[in-house]
mmCIF file of N, CA, C and O in Angstrom:
data_model
loop_
_atom_site.group_PDB
_atom_site.id
_atom_site.type_symbol
_atom_site.label_atom_id
_atom_site.label_comp_id
_atom_site.label_asym_id
_atom_site.label_seq_id
_atom_site.Cartn_x
_atom_site.Cartn_y
_atom_site.Cartn_z
ATOM 1 N N MET A 117 -88.053 72.285 42.973
ATOM 2 C CA MET A 117 -87.745 70.872 43.051
ATOM 3 C C MET A 117 -86.498 70.581 42.225
ATOM 4 O O MET A 117 -86.340 71.075 41.124
ATOM 5 N N LYS A 118 -85.629 69.757 42.774
ATOM 6 C CA LYS A 118 -84.398 69.394 42.077
ATOM 7 C C LYS A 118 -84.686 68.324 41.026
ATOM 8 O O LYS A 118 -85.532 67.458 41.216
ATOM 9 N N ASN A 119 -83.989 68.398 39.951
ATOM 10 C CA ASN A 119 -84.044 67.385 38.901
ATOM 11 C C ASN A 119 -82.605 67.015 38.604
ATOM 12 O O ASN A 119 -81.855 67.816 38.063
ATOM 13 N N ILE A 120 -82.222 65.798 38.974
ATOM 14 C CA ILE A 120 -80.828 65.395 38.910
ATOM 15 C C ILE A 120 -80.660 64.176 38.007
ATOM 16 O O ILE A 120 -81.363 63.184 38.161
ATOM 17 N N VAL A 121 -79.726 64.289 37.077
ATOM 18 C CA VAL A 121 -79.321 63.166 36.243
ATOM 19 C C VAL A 121 -77.989 62.688 36.817
ATOM 20 O O VAL A 121 -77.115 63.504 37.113
ATOM 21 N N PHE A 122 -77.853 61.374 37.012
ATOM 22 C CA PHE A 122 -76.663 60.862 37.669
ATOM 23 C C PHE A 122 -76.168 59.579 37.011
ATOM 24 O O PHE A 122 -76.896 58.932 36.260
ATOM 25 N N ILE A 123 -74.910 59.238 37.328
ATOM 26 C CA ILE A 123 -74.329 57.972 36.889
ATOM 27 C C ILE A 123 -73.737 57.288 38.110
ATOM 28 O O ILE A 123 -72.982 57.900 38.866
ATOM 29 N N VAL A 124 -74.101 56.021 38.291
ATOM 30 C CA VAL A 124 -73.530 55.208 39.362
ATOM 31 C C VAL A 124 -72.787 54.030 38.731
ATOM 32 O O VAL A 124 -73.080 53.631 37.600
ATOM 33 N N THR A 125 -71.841 53.504 39.486
ATOM 34 C CA THR A 125 -71.066 52.366 39.015
ATOM 35 C C THR A 125 -70.768 51.434 40.178
ATOM 36 O O THR A 125 -71.041 51.769 41.334
ATOM 37 N N ASP A 126 -70.195 50.286 39.866
ATOM 38 C CA ASP A 126 -69.770 49.352 40.898
ATOM 39 C C ASP A 126 -68.311 49.623 41.237
ATOM 40 O O ASP A 126 -67.674 50.488 40.635
ATOM 41 N N ARG A 127 -67.781 48.889 42.199
ATOM 42 C CA ARG A 127 -66.413 49.164 42.661
ATOM 43 C C ARG A 127 -65.357 48.913 41.601
ATOM 44 O O ARG A 127 -64.267 49.474 41.652
ATOM 45 N N ASN A 128 -65.636 48.074 40.623
ATOM 46 C CA ASN A 128 -64.678 47.782 39.562
ATOM 47 C C ASN A 128 -64.922 48.585 38.285
ATOM 48 O O ASN A 128 -64.245 48.363 37.283
ATOM 49 N N ARG A 129 -65.908 49.453 38.307
ATOM 50 C CA ARG A 129 -66.278 50.290 37.162
ATOM 51 C C ARG A 129 -66.701 49.468 35.941
ATOM 52 O O ARG A 129 -66.543 49.886 34.805
ATOM 53 N N ASN A 130 -67.237 48.289 36.170
ATOM 54 C CA ASN A 130 -67.687 47.444 35.062
ATOM 55 C C ASN A 130 -69.014 47.914 34.487
ATOM 56 O O ASN A 130 -69.242 47.816 33.290
ATOM 57 N N ASN A 131 -69.895 48.385 35.335
ATOM 58 C CA ASN A 131 -71.230 48.793 34.908
ATOM 59 C C ASN A 131 -71.439 50.270 35.169
ATOM 60 O O ASN A 131 -71.069 50.779 36.226
ATOM 61 N N LEU A 132 -72.044 50.945 34.227
ATOM 62 C CA LEU A 132 -72.426 52.344 34.383
ATOM 63 C C LEU A 132 -73.935 52.419 34.229
ATOM 64 O O LEU A 132 -74.482 51.945 33.233
ATOM 65 N N HIS A 133 -74.594 52.997 35.208
ATOM 66 C CA HIS A 133 -76.047 53.113 35.171
ATOM 67 C C HIS A 133 -76.422 54.592 35.235
ATOM 68 O O HIS A 133 -75.998 55.307 36.140
ATOM 69 N N VAL A 134 -77.203 55.041 34.276
ATOM 70 C CA VAL A 134 -77.666 56.434 34.237
ATOM 71 C C VAL A 134 -79.044 56.473 34.880
ATOM 72 O O VAL A 134 -79.895 55.621 34.613
ATOM 73 N N GLY A 135 -79.261 57.456 35.736
ATOM 74 C CA GLY A 135 -80.542 57.576 36.416
ATOM 75 C C GLY A 135 -81.013 59.005 36.484
ATOM 76 O O GLY A 135 -80.281 59.950 36.180
ATOM 77 N N LEU A 136 -82.257 59.159 36.916
ATOM 78 C CA LEU A 136 -82.907 60.463 37.057
ATOM 79 C C LEU A 136 -83.590 60.472 38.413
ATOM 80 O O LEU A 136 -84.296 59.522 38.761
ATOM 81 N N SER A 137 -83.380 61.524 39.184
ATOM 82 C CA SER A 137 -83.921 61.561 40.537
ATOM 83 C C SER A 137 -84.244 62.985 40.964
ATOM 84 O O SER A 137 -83.652 63.938 40.482
ATOM 85 N N ALA A 138 -85.168 63.084 41.896
ATOM 86 C CA ALA A 138 -85.467 64.374 42.511
ATOM 87 C C ALA A 138 -84.743 64.496 43.849
ATOM 88 O O ALA A 138 -84.520 65.595 44.340
ATOM 89 N N ASP A 139 -84.399 63.372 44.461
ATOM 90 C CA ASP A 139 -83.684 63.352 45.738
ATOM 91 C C ASP A 139 -82.539 62.356 45.636
ATOM 92 O O ASP A 139 -82.723 61.154 45.822
ATOM 93 N N LEU A 140 -81.353 62.856 45.354
ATOM 94 C CA LEU A 140 -80.204 62.003 45.081
ATOM 95 C C LEU A 140 -79.755 61.224 46.317
ATOM 96 O O LEU A 140 -79.379 60.059 46.205
ATOM 97 N N ILE A 141 -79.810 61.823 47.477
ATOM 98 C CA ILE A 141 -79.396 61.129 48.700
ATOM 99 C C ILE A 141 -80.320 59.946 48.968
ATOM 100 O O ILE A 141 -79.859 58.843 49.276
ATOM 101 N N LYS A 142 -81.608 60.153 48.823
ATOM 102 C CA LYS A 142 -82.575 59.067 49.032
ATOM 103 C C LYS A 142 -82.372 57.957 47.994
ATOM 104 O O LYS A 142 -82.435 56.772 48.316
ATOM 105 N N THR A 143 -82.108 58.339 46.761
ATOM 106 C CA THR A 143 -81.881 57.358 45.698
ATOM 107 C C THR A 143 -80.634 56.532 45.986
ATOM 108 O O THR A 143 -80.647 55.304 45.835
ATOM 109 N N MET A 144 -79.549 57.171 46.409
ATOM 110 C CA MET A 144 -78.324 56.440 46.713
ATOM 111 C C MET A 144 -78.515 55.522 47.922
ATOM 112 O O MET A 144 -77.970 54.420 47.949
ATOM 113 N N ASN A 145 -79.288 55.964 48.897
ATOM 114 C CA ASN A 145 -79.596 55.091 50.032
ATOM 115 C C ASN A 145 -80.364 53.862 49.566
ATOM 116 O O ASN A 145 -80.143 52.756 50.046
ATOM 117 N N PHE A 146 -81.267 54.041 48.621
ATOM 118 C CA PHE A 146 -82.019 52.925 48.048
ATOM 119 C C PHE A 146 -81.079 51.940 47.357
ATOM 120 O O PHE A 146 -81.179 50.728 47.549
ATOM 121 N N TYR A 147 -80.141 52.444 46.563
ATOM 122 C CA TYR A 147 -79.183 51.580 45.880
ATOM 123 C C TYR A 147 -78.353 50.783 46.888
ATOM 124 O O TYR A 147 -78.022 49.629 46.651
ATOM 125 N N ARG A 148 -77.991 51.390 48.008
ATOM 126 C CA ARG A 148 -77.186 50.701 49.014
ATOM 127 C C ARG A 148 -78.003 49.645 49.766
ATOM 128 O O ARG A 148 -77.485 48.597 50.119
ATOM 129 N N LYS A 149 -79.273 49.940 50.022
ATOM 130 C CA LYS A 149 -80.118 48.995 50.760
ATOM 131 C C LYS A 149 -80.583 47.839 49.889
ATOM 132 O O LYS A 149 -80.850 46.750 50.385
ATOM 133 N N MET A 150 -80.708 48.072 48.599
ATOM 134 C CA MET A 150 -81.166 47.044 47.672
ATOM 135 C C MET A 150 -80.062 46.748 46.660
ATOM 136 O O MET A 150 -80.238 46.921 45.458
ATOM 137 N N PRO A 151 -78.904 46.296 47.135
ATOM 138 C CA PRO A 151 -77.753 46.166 46.234
ATOM 139 C C PRO A 151 -77.919 45.129 45.138
ATOM 140 O O PRO A 151 -77.287 45.222 44.106
ATOM 141 N N ASN A 152 -78.731 44.117 45.339
ATOM 142 C CA ASN A 152 -78.862 43.052 44.353
ATOM 143 C C ASN A 152 -80.074 43.236 43.455
ATOM 144 O O ASN A 152 -80.491 42.307 42.771
ATOM 145 N N LEU A 153 -80.638 44.418 43.446
ATOM 146 C CA LEU A 153 -81.825 44.670 42.645
ATOM 147 C C LEU A 153 -81.540 44.560 41.154
ATOM 148 O O LEU A 153 -82.309 43.967 40.414
ATOM 149 N N PHE A 154 -80.432 45.109 40.700
ATOM 150 C CA PHE A 154 -80.114 45.117 39.277
ATOM 151 C C PHE A 154 -79.053 44.091 38.889
ATOM 152 O O PHE A 154 -79.082 43.544 37.799
ATOM 153 N N PHE A 155 -78.084 43.857 39.782
ATOM 154 C CA PHE A 155 -76.956 42.993 39.460
ATOM 155 C C PHE A 155 -76.673 42.073 40.635
ATOM 156 O O PHE A 155 -77.263 42.204 41.698
ATOM 157 N N ASP A 156 -75.734 41.147 40.469
ATOM 158 C CA ASP A 156 -75.369 40.265 41.570
ATOM 159 C C ASP A 156 -74.501 41.021 42.577
ATOM 160 O O ASP A 156 -74.138 42.176 42.371
ATOM 161 N N ALA A 157 -74.172 40.373 43.678
ATOM 162 C CA ALA A 157 -73.473 41.028 44.787
ATOM 163 C C ALA A 157 -72.126 41.623 44.388
ATOM 164 O O ALA A 157 -71.700 42.629 44.945
ATOM 165 N N GLY A 158 -71.436 41.041 43.424
ATOM 166 C CA GLY A 158 -70.136 41.553 43.009
ATOM 167 C C GLY A 158 -70.220 42.814 42.168
ATOM 168 O O GLY A 158 -69.221 43.461 41.928
ATOM 169 N N GLN A 159 -71.404 43.147 41.715
ATOM 170 C CA GLN A 159 -71.567 44.311 40.838
ATOM 171 C C GLN A 159 -72.550 45.325 41.421
ATOM 172 O O GLN A 159 -73.366 45.889 40.719
ATOM 173 N N GLN A 160 -72.472 45.547 42.719
ATOM 174 C CA GLN A 160 -73.381 46.470 43.386
ATOM 175 C C GLN A 160 -73.140 47.898 42.920
ATOM 176 O O GLN A 160 -72.024 48.394 42.976
ATOM 177 N N LEU A 161 -74.180 48.541 42.470
ATOM 178 C CA LEU A 161 -74.074 49.923 41.989
ATOM 179 C C LEU A 161 -74.188 50.872 43.172
ATOM 180 O O LEU A 161 -75.265 51.344 43.509
ATOM 181 N N THR A 162 -73.080 51.148 43.821
ATOM 182 C CA THR A 162 -73.108 51.963 45.026
ATOM 183 C C THR A 162 -72.230 53.202 44.953
ATOM 184 O O THR A 162 -72.179 53.959 45.906
ATOM 185 N N ARG A 163 -71.545 53.425 43.851
ATOM 186 C CA ARG A 163 -70.658 54.595 43.743
ATOM 187 C C ARG A 163 -71.244 55.636 42.800
ATOM 188 O O ARG A 163 -71.374 55.406 41.603
ATOM 189 N N LEU A 164 -71.560 56.766 43.368
ATOM 190 C CA LEU A 164 -72.024 57.904 42.575
ATOM 191 C C LEU A 164 -70.784 58.590 42.008
ATOM 192 O O LEU A 164 -69.945 59.087 42.760
ATOM 193 N N VAL A 165 -70.647 58.587 40.683
ATOM 194 C CA VAL A 165 -69.443 59.158 40.079
ATOM 195 C C VAL A 165 -69.722 60.415 39.258
ATOM 196 O O VAL A 165 -68.792 61.119 38.864
ATOM 197 N N TYR A 166 -70.989 60.704 39.004
ATOM 198 C CA TYR A 166 -71.324 61.883 38.191
ATOM 199 C C TYR A 166 -72.765 62.280 38.472
ATOM 200 O O TYR A 166 -73.628 61.422 38.647
ATOM 201 N N PHE A 167 -73.023 63.591 38.538
ATOM 202 C CA PHE A 167 -74.407 64.060 38.585
ATOM 203 C C PHE A 167 -74.498 65.487 38.077
ATOM 204 O O PHE A 167 -73.523 66.234 38.111
ATOM 205 N N GLU A 168 -75.663 65.824 37.570
ATOM 206 C CA GLU A 168 -75.982 67.176 37.089
ATOM 207 C C GLU A 168 -77.334 67.569 37.660
ATOM 208 O O GLU A 168 -78.264 66.774 37.630
ATOM 209 N N GLU A 169 -77.432 68.782 38.152
ATOM 210 C CA GLU A 169 -78.711 69.297 38.612
ATOM 211 C C GLU A 169 -79.254 70.232 37.537
ATOM 212 O O GLU A 169 -78.576 71.167 37.117
ATOM 213 N N LEU A 170 -80.472 69.961 37.086
ATOM 214 C CA LEU A 170 -81.085 70.758 36.025
ATOM 215 C C LEU A 170 -82.299 71.509 36.576
ATOM 216 O O LEU A 170 -82.933 71.070 37.536
ATOM 217 N N SER A 171 -82.619 72.616 35.930
ATOM 218 C CA SER A 171 -83.655 73.502 36.474
ATOM 219 C C SER A 171 -85.086 73.026 36.239
ATOM 220 O O SER A 171 -85.975 73.387 36.989
ATOM 221 N N SER A 172 -85.314 72.231 35.209
ATOM 222 C CA SER A 172 -86.690 71.777 34.964
ATOM 223 C C SER A 172 -86.721 70.279 34.711
ATOM 224 O O SER A 172 -85.723 69.671 34.318
ATOM 225 N N GLU A 173 -87.881 69.713 34.922
ATOM 226 C CA GLU A 173 -88.049 68.282 34.714
ATOM 227 C C GLU A 173 -87.895 67.914 33.237
ATOM 228 O O GLU A 173 -87.316 66.881 32.903
ATOM 229 N N ALA A 174 -88.370 68.767 32.366
ATOM 230 C CA ALA A 174 -88.255 68.510 30.924
ATOM 231 C C ALA A 174 -86.795 68.493 30.491
ATOM 232 O O ALA A 174 -86.378 67.620 29.714
ATOM 233 N N MET A 175 -86.008 69.440 30.993
ATOM 234 C CA MET A 175 -84.585 69.473 30.670
ATOM 235 C C MET A 175 -83.873 68.229 31.197
ATOM 236 O O MET A 175 -83.010 67.659 30.530
ATOM 237 N N ALA A 176 -84.248 67.809 32.405
ATOM 238 C CA ALA A 176 -83.645 66.627 33.005
ATOM 239 C C ALA A 176 -83.985 65.376 32.195
ATOM 240 O O ALA A 176 -83.114 64.532 31.969
ATOM 241 N N GLN A 177 -85.222 65.278 31.747
ATOM 242 C CA GLN A 177 -85.632 64.122 30.929
ATOM 243 C C GLN A 177 -84.835 64.078 29.624
ATOM 244 O O GLN A 177 -84.383 63.018 29.206
ATOM 245 N N GLU A 178 -84.681 65.228 28.984
ATOM 246 C CA GLU A 178 -83.932 65.288 27.733
ATOM 247 C C GLU A 178 -82.462 64.915 27.944
ATOM 248 O O GLU A 178 -81.882 64.175 27.154
ATOM 249 N N ARG A 179 -81.862 65.440 29.014
ATOM 250 C CA ARG A 179 -80.460 65.134 29.311
ATOM 251 C C ARG A 179 -80.295 63.654 29.640
ATOM 252 O O ARG A 179 -79.340 63.007 29.218
ATOM 253 N N PHE A 180 -81.238 63.093 30.391
ATOM 254 C CA PHE A 180 -81.228 61.674 30.727
ATOM 255 C C PHE A 180 -81.254 60.823 29.460
ATOM 256 O O PHE A 180 -80.458 59.890 29.310
ATOM 257 N N LYS A 181 -82.141 61.160 28.532
ATOM 258 C CA LYS A 181 -82.235 60.418 27.274
ATOM 259 C C LYS A 181 -80.937 60.534 26.469
ATOM 260 O O LYS A 181 -80.471 59.555 25.883
ATOM 261 N N MET A 182 -80.356 61.729 26.462
ATOM 262 C CA MET A 182 -79.126 61.957 25.711
ATOM 263 C C MET A 182 -77.979 61.121 26.279
ATOM 264 O O MET A 182 -77.274 60.428 25.541
ATOM 265 N N ILE A 183 -77.797 61.165 27.601
ATOM 266 C CA ILE A 183 -76.703 60.423 28.231
ATOM 267 C C ILE A 183 -76.908 58.919 28.070
ATOM 268 O O ILE A 183 -75.951 58.177 27.878
ATOM 269 N N ASN A 184 -78.150 58.472 28.108
ATOM 270 C CA ASN A 184 -78.431 57.048 27.913
ATOM 271 C C ASN A 184 -78.000 56.566 26.535
ATOM 272 O O ASN A 184 -77.661 55.398 26.359
ATOM 273 N N GLN A 185 -78.000 57.441 25.565
ATOM 274 C CA GLN A 185 -77.607 57.070 24.207
ATOM 275 C C GLN A 185 -76.098 57.119 23.993
ATOM 276 O O GLN A 185 -75.609 56.634 22.980
ATOM 277 N N PHE A 186 -75.379 57.692 24.942
ATOM 278 C CA PHE A 186 -73.919 57.762 24.829
ATOM 279 C C PHE A 186 -73.321 56.367 24.849
ATOM 280 O O PHE A 186 -73.842 55.452 25.489
ATOM 281 N N THR A 187 -72.182 56.224 24.189
ATOM 282 C CA THR A 187 -71.413 54.988 24.293
ATOM 283 C C THR A 187 -70.714 54.982 25.653
ATOM 284 O O THR A 187 -70.617 56.017 26.322
ATOM 285 N N ARG A 188 -70.197 53.839 26.022
ATOM 286 C CA ARG A 188 -69.475 53.759 27.285
ATOM 287 C C ARG A 188 -68.290 54.730 27.292
ATOM 288 O O ARG A 188 -68.028 55.403 28.285
ATOM 289 N N MET A 189 -67.586 54.832 26.186
ATOM 290 C CA MET A 189 -66.428 55.725 26.103
ATOM 291 C C MET A 189 -66.848 57.187 26.320
ATOM 292 O O MET A 189 -66.145 57.939 27.004
ATOM 293 N N GLN A 190 -67.972 57.579 25.753
ATOM 294 C CA GLN A 190 -68.454 58.950 25.935
ATOM 295 C C GLN A 190 -68.828 59.204 27.398
ATOM 296 O O GLN A 190 -68.542 60.280 27.938
ATOM 297 N N LYS A 191 -69.460 58.227 28.037
ATOM 298 C CA LYS A 191 -69.827 58.372 29.457
ATOM 299 C C LYS A 191 -68.573 58.475 30.315
ATOM 300 O O LYS A 191 -68.500 59.317 31.216
ATOM 301 N N GLU A 192 -67.575 57.631 30.028
ATOM 302 C CA GLU A 192 -66.328 57.681 30.790
ATOM 303 C C GLU A 192 -65.631 59.032 30.623
ATOM 304 O O GLU A 192 -65.121 59.593 31.588
ATOM 305 N N LYS A 193 -65.616 59.546 29.426
ATOM 306 C CA LYS A 193 -64.991 60.849 29.166
ATOM 307 C C LYS A 193 -65.715 61.954 29.946
ATOM 308 O O LYS A 193 -65.076 62.840 30.520
ATOM 309 N N MET A 194 -67.037 61.885 29.979
ATOM 310 C CA MET A 194 -67.835 62.869 30.709
ATOM 311 C C MET A 194 -67.540 62.778 32.213
ATOM 312 O O MET A 194 -67.363 63.804 32.887
ATOM 313 N N ILE A 195 -67.467 61.559 32.745
ATOM 314 C CA ILE A 195 -67.171 61.366 34.163
ATOM 315 C C ILE A 195 -65.782 61.891 34.493
ATOM 316 O O ILE A 195 -65.598 62.648 35.451
ATOM 317 N N ARG A 196 -64.805 61.518 33.678
ATOM 318 C CA ARG A 196 -63.412 61.928 33.944
ATOM 319 C C ARG A 196 -63.209 63.436 33.837
ATOM 320 O O ARG A 196 -62.292 63.985 34.440
ATOM 321 N N SER A 197 -64.056 64.123 33.091
ATOM 322 C CA SER A 197 -63.911 65.574 32.968
ATOM 323 C C SER A 197 -64.184 66.290 34.291
ATOM 324 O O SER A 197 -63.646 67.363 34.533
ATOM 325 N N VAL A 198 -65.006 65.694 35.146
ATOM 326 C CA VAL A 198 -65.322 66.323 36.433
ATOM 327 C C VAL A 198 -64.869 65.497 37.636
ATOM 328 O O VAL A 198 -64.765 66.018 38.737
ATOM 329 N N ASN A 199 -64.607 64.223 37.419
ATOM 330 C CA ASN A 199 -64.229 63.324 38.511
ATOM 331 C C ASN A 199 -63.150 62.362 37.998
ATOM 332 O O ASN A 199 -63.414 61.177 37.801
ATOM 333 N N PRO A 200 -61.925 62.850 37.777
ATOM 334 C CA PRO A 200 -60.892 62.038 37.137
ATOM 335 C C PRO A 200 -60.499 60.774 37.910
ATOM 336 O O PRO A 200 -60.070 59.798 37.309
ATOM 337 N N ASP A 201 -60.666 60.783 39.218
ATOM 338 C CA ASP A 201 -60.294 59.622 40.024
ATOM 339 C C ASP A 201 -61.475 58.704 40.340
ATOM 340 O O ASP A 201 -61.336 57.755 41.105
ATOM 341 N N TRP A 202 -62.627 59.009 39.792
ATOM 342 C CA TRP A 202 -63.847 58.211 39.984
ATOM 343 C C TRP A 202 -64.171 58.025 41.471
ATOM 344 O O TRP A 202 -64.593 56.958 41.894
ATOM 345 N N ILE A 203 -63.977 59.057 42.276
ATOM 346 C CA ILE A 203 -64.293 58.929 43.701
ATOM 347 C C ILE A 203 -65.806 58.942 43.892
ATOM 348 O O ILE A 203 -66.552 59.471 43.066
ATOM 349 N N ASP A 204 -66.257 58.366 44.987
ATOM 350 C CA ASP A 204 -67.678 58.308 45.295
ATOM 351 C C ASP A 204 -68.127 59.686 45.799
ATOM 352 O O ASP A 204 -67.655 60.157 46.831
ATOM 353 N N LEU A 205 -69.004 60.321 45.075
ATOM 354 C CA LEU A 205 -69.454 61.672 45.404
ATOM 355 C C LEU A 205 -70.531 61.700 46.479
ATOM 356 O O LEU A 205 -70.909 62.774 46.950
ATOM 357 N N THR A 206 -71.008 60.552 46.900
ATOM 358 C CA THR A 206 -72.048 60.485 47.924
ATOM 359 C C THR A 206 -71.570 61.088 49.236
ATOM 360 O O THR A 206 -72.336 61.730 49.940
ATOM 361 N N THR A 207 -70.303 60.911 49.554
ATOM 362 C CA THR A 207 -69.748 61.450 50.797
ATOM 363 C C THR A 207 -69.931 62.961 50.853
ATOM 364 O O THR A 207 -70.321 63.502 51.878
ATOM 365 N N GLY A 208 -69.675 63.642 49.760
ATOM 366 C CA GLY A 208 -69.862 65.093 49.709
ATOM 367 C C GLY A 208 -71.313 65.492 49.861
ATOM 368 O O GLY A 208 -71.628 66.498 50.495
ATOM 369 N N LEU A 209 -72.223 64.706 49.301
ATOM 370 C CA LEU A 209 -73.649 65.004 49.441
ATOM 371 C C LEU A 209 -74.094 64.851 50.889
ATOM 372 O O LEU A 209 -74.865 65.652 51.392
ATOM 373 N N ASP A 210 -73.596 63.817 51.559
ATOM 374 C CA ASP A 210 -73.934 63.612 52.966
ATOM 375 C C ASP A 210 -73.426 64.771 53.814
ATOM 376 O O ASP A 210 -74.113 65.253 54.704
ATOM 377 N N TYR A 211 -72.212 65.248 53.521
ATOM 378 C CA TYR A 211 -71.641 66.365 54.260
ATOM 379 C C TYR A 211 -72.451 67.633 54.030
ATOM 380 O O TYR A 211 -72.740 68.380 54.952
ATOM 381 N N GLU A 212 -72.842 67.860 52.774
ATOM 382 C CA GLU A 212 -73.652 69.036 52.443
ATOM 383 C C GLU A 212 -74.992 68.983 53.170
ATOM 384 O O GLU A 212 -75.474 69.992 53.674
ATOM 385 N N LYS A 213 -75.577 67.806 53.265
ATOM 386 C CA LYS A 213 -76.847 67.638 53.971
ATOM 387 C C LYS A 213 -76.682 67.967 55.449
ATOM 388 O O LYS A 213 -77.524 68.632 56.049
ATOM 389 N N MET A 214 -75.560 67.532 56.043
ATOM 390 C CA MET A 214 -75.302 67.824 57.445
ATOM 391 C C MET A 214 -75.170 69.330 57.669
ATOM 392 O O MET A 214 -75.655 69.859 58.656
ATOM 393 N N LEU A 215 -74.526 70.023 56.758
ATOM 394 C CA LEU A 215 -74.369 71.473 56.896
ATOM 395 C C LEU A 215 -75.713 72.184 56.821
ATOM 396 O O LEU A 215 -75.976 73.128 57.562
ATOM 397 N N LYS A 216 -76.583 71.723 55.919
ATOM 398 C CA LYS A 216 -77.899 72.349 55.759
ATOM 399 C C LYS A 216 -78.790 72.123 56.961
ATOM 400 O O LYS A 216 -79.609 72.966 57.300
ATOM 401 N N THR A 217 -78.660 70.968 57.623
ATOM 402 C CA THR A 217 -79.517 70.664 58.766
ATOM 403 C C THR A 217 -78.969 71.230 60.066
ATOM 404 O O THR A 217 -79.571 71.064 61.118
ATOM 405 N N GLY A 218 -77.809 71.877 60.000
ATOM 406 C CA GLY A 218 -77.259 72.509 61.190
ATOM 407 C C GLY A 218 -76.431 71.577 62.045
ATOM 408 O O GLY A 218 -76.208 71.841 63.219
ATOM 409 N N PHE A 219 -75.990 70.476 61.505
ATOM 410 C CA PHE A 219 -75.139 69.548 62.232
ATOM 411 C C PHE A 219 -73.835 70.253 62.577
ATOM 412 O O PHE A 219 -73.218 70.883 61.734
ATOM 413 N N GLN A 220 -73.435 70.138 63.837
ATOM 414 C CA GLN A 220 -72.188 70.763 64.251
ATOM 415 C C GLN A 220 -71.234 69.692 64.742
ATOM 416 O O GLN A 220 -71.609 68.816 65.516
ATOM 417 N N VAL A 221 -70.006 69.796 64.312
ATOM 418 C CA VAL A 221 -68.986 68.849 64.728
ATOM 419 C C VAL A 221 -68.451 69.292 66.086
ATOM 420 O O VAL A 221 -68.040 70.427 66.263
ATOM 421 N N LYS A 222 -68.482 68.365 67.037
ATOM 422 C CA LYS A 222 -67.946 68.655 68.367
ATOM 423 C C LYS A 222 -66.661 67.865 68.546
ATOM 424 O O LYS A 222 -66.597 66.688 68.211
ATOM 425 N N PRO A 223 -65.624 68.520 69.054
ATOM 426 C CA PRO A 223 -64.347 67.802 69.226
ATOM 427 C C PRO A 223 -64.478 66.688 70.254
ATOM 428 O O PRO A 223 -65.158 66.829 71.263
ATOM 429 N N VAL A 224 -63.781 65.606 69.993
ATOM 430 C CA VAL A 224 -63.788 64.482 70.915
ATOM 431 C C VAL A 224 -62.840 64.753 72.073
ATOM 432 O O VAL A 224 -63.151 64.471 73.220
ATOM 433 N N PHE A 225 -61.701 65.331 71.779
ATOM 434 C CA PHE A 225 -60.717 65.641 72.791
ATOM 435 C C PHE A 225 -60.615 67.144 72.950
ATOM 436 O O PHE A 225 -60.685 67.889 71.990
ATOM 437 N N SER A 226 -60.435 67.568 74.163
ATOM 438 C CA SER A 226 -60.239 68.989 74.407
ATOM 439 C C SER A 226 -58.883 69.178 75.099
ATOM 440 O O SER A 226 -58.611 68.570 76.139
ATOM 441 N N PHE A 227 -58.056 70.012 74.507
ATOM 442 C CA PHE A 227 -56.744 70.278 75.079
ATOM 443 C C PHE A 227 -56.769 71.536 75.941
ATOM 444 O O PHE A 227 -55.786 71.875 76.557
ATOM 445 N N MET A 228 -57.874 72.222 75.936
ATOM 446 C CA MET A 228 -58.014 73.442 76.725
ATOM 447 C C MET A 228 -58.860 73.114 77.962
ATOM 448 O O MET A 228 -60.053 73.090 77.914
ATOM 449 N N SER A 229 -58.225 72.839 79.077
ATOM 450 C CA SER A 229 -58.974 72.473 80.279
ATOM 451 C C SER A 229 -58.912 73.562 81.302
ATOM 452 O O SER A 229 -58.010 74.210 81.557
#
């Protein structure tokens, strides 16, 4: 079972939320479907900017507690070390999921007739 510690933010990077999940894709889908659960519409936490996969639940809990105690500056430094442009990493997770399920890309246009 996966144990993932992650950080999500809004489009303006005003809020950083640390979370713990066993299924990151499902969790991100939840954040997108329930955007006003934690904040108002302008501060929707929909951008996954950092995540770590840990081997045990105990390790994940400890890492989650540690990151939660970080200052904002420490969290930003950690994010920038692996994601300097703060791009949304959810796109890569969706692509990885498609590869695992055997999704095949078929060309729309064929030049070989």
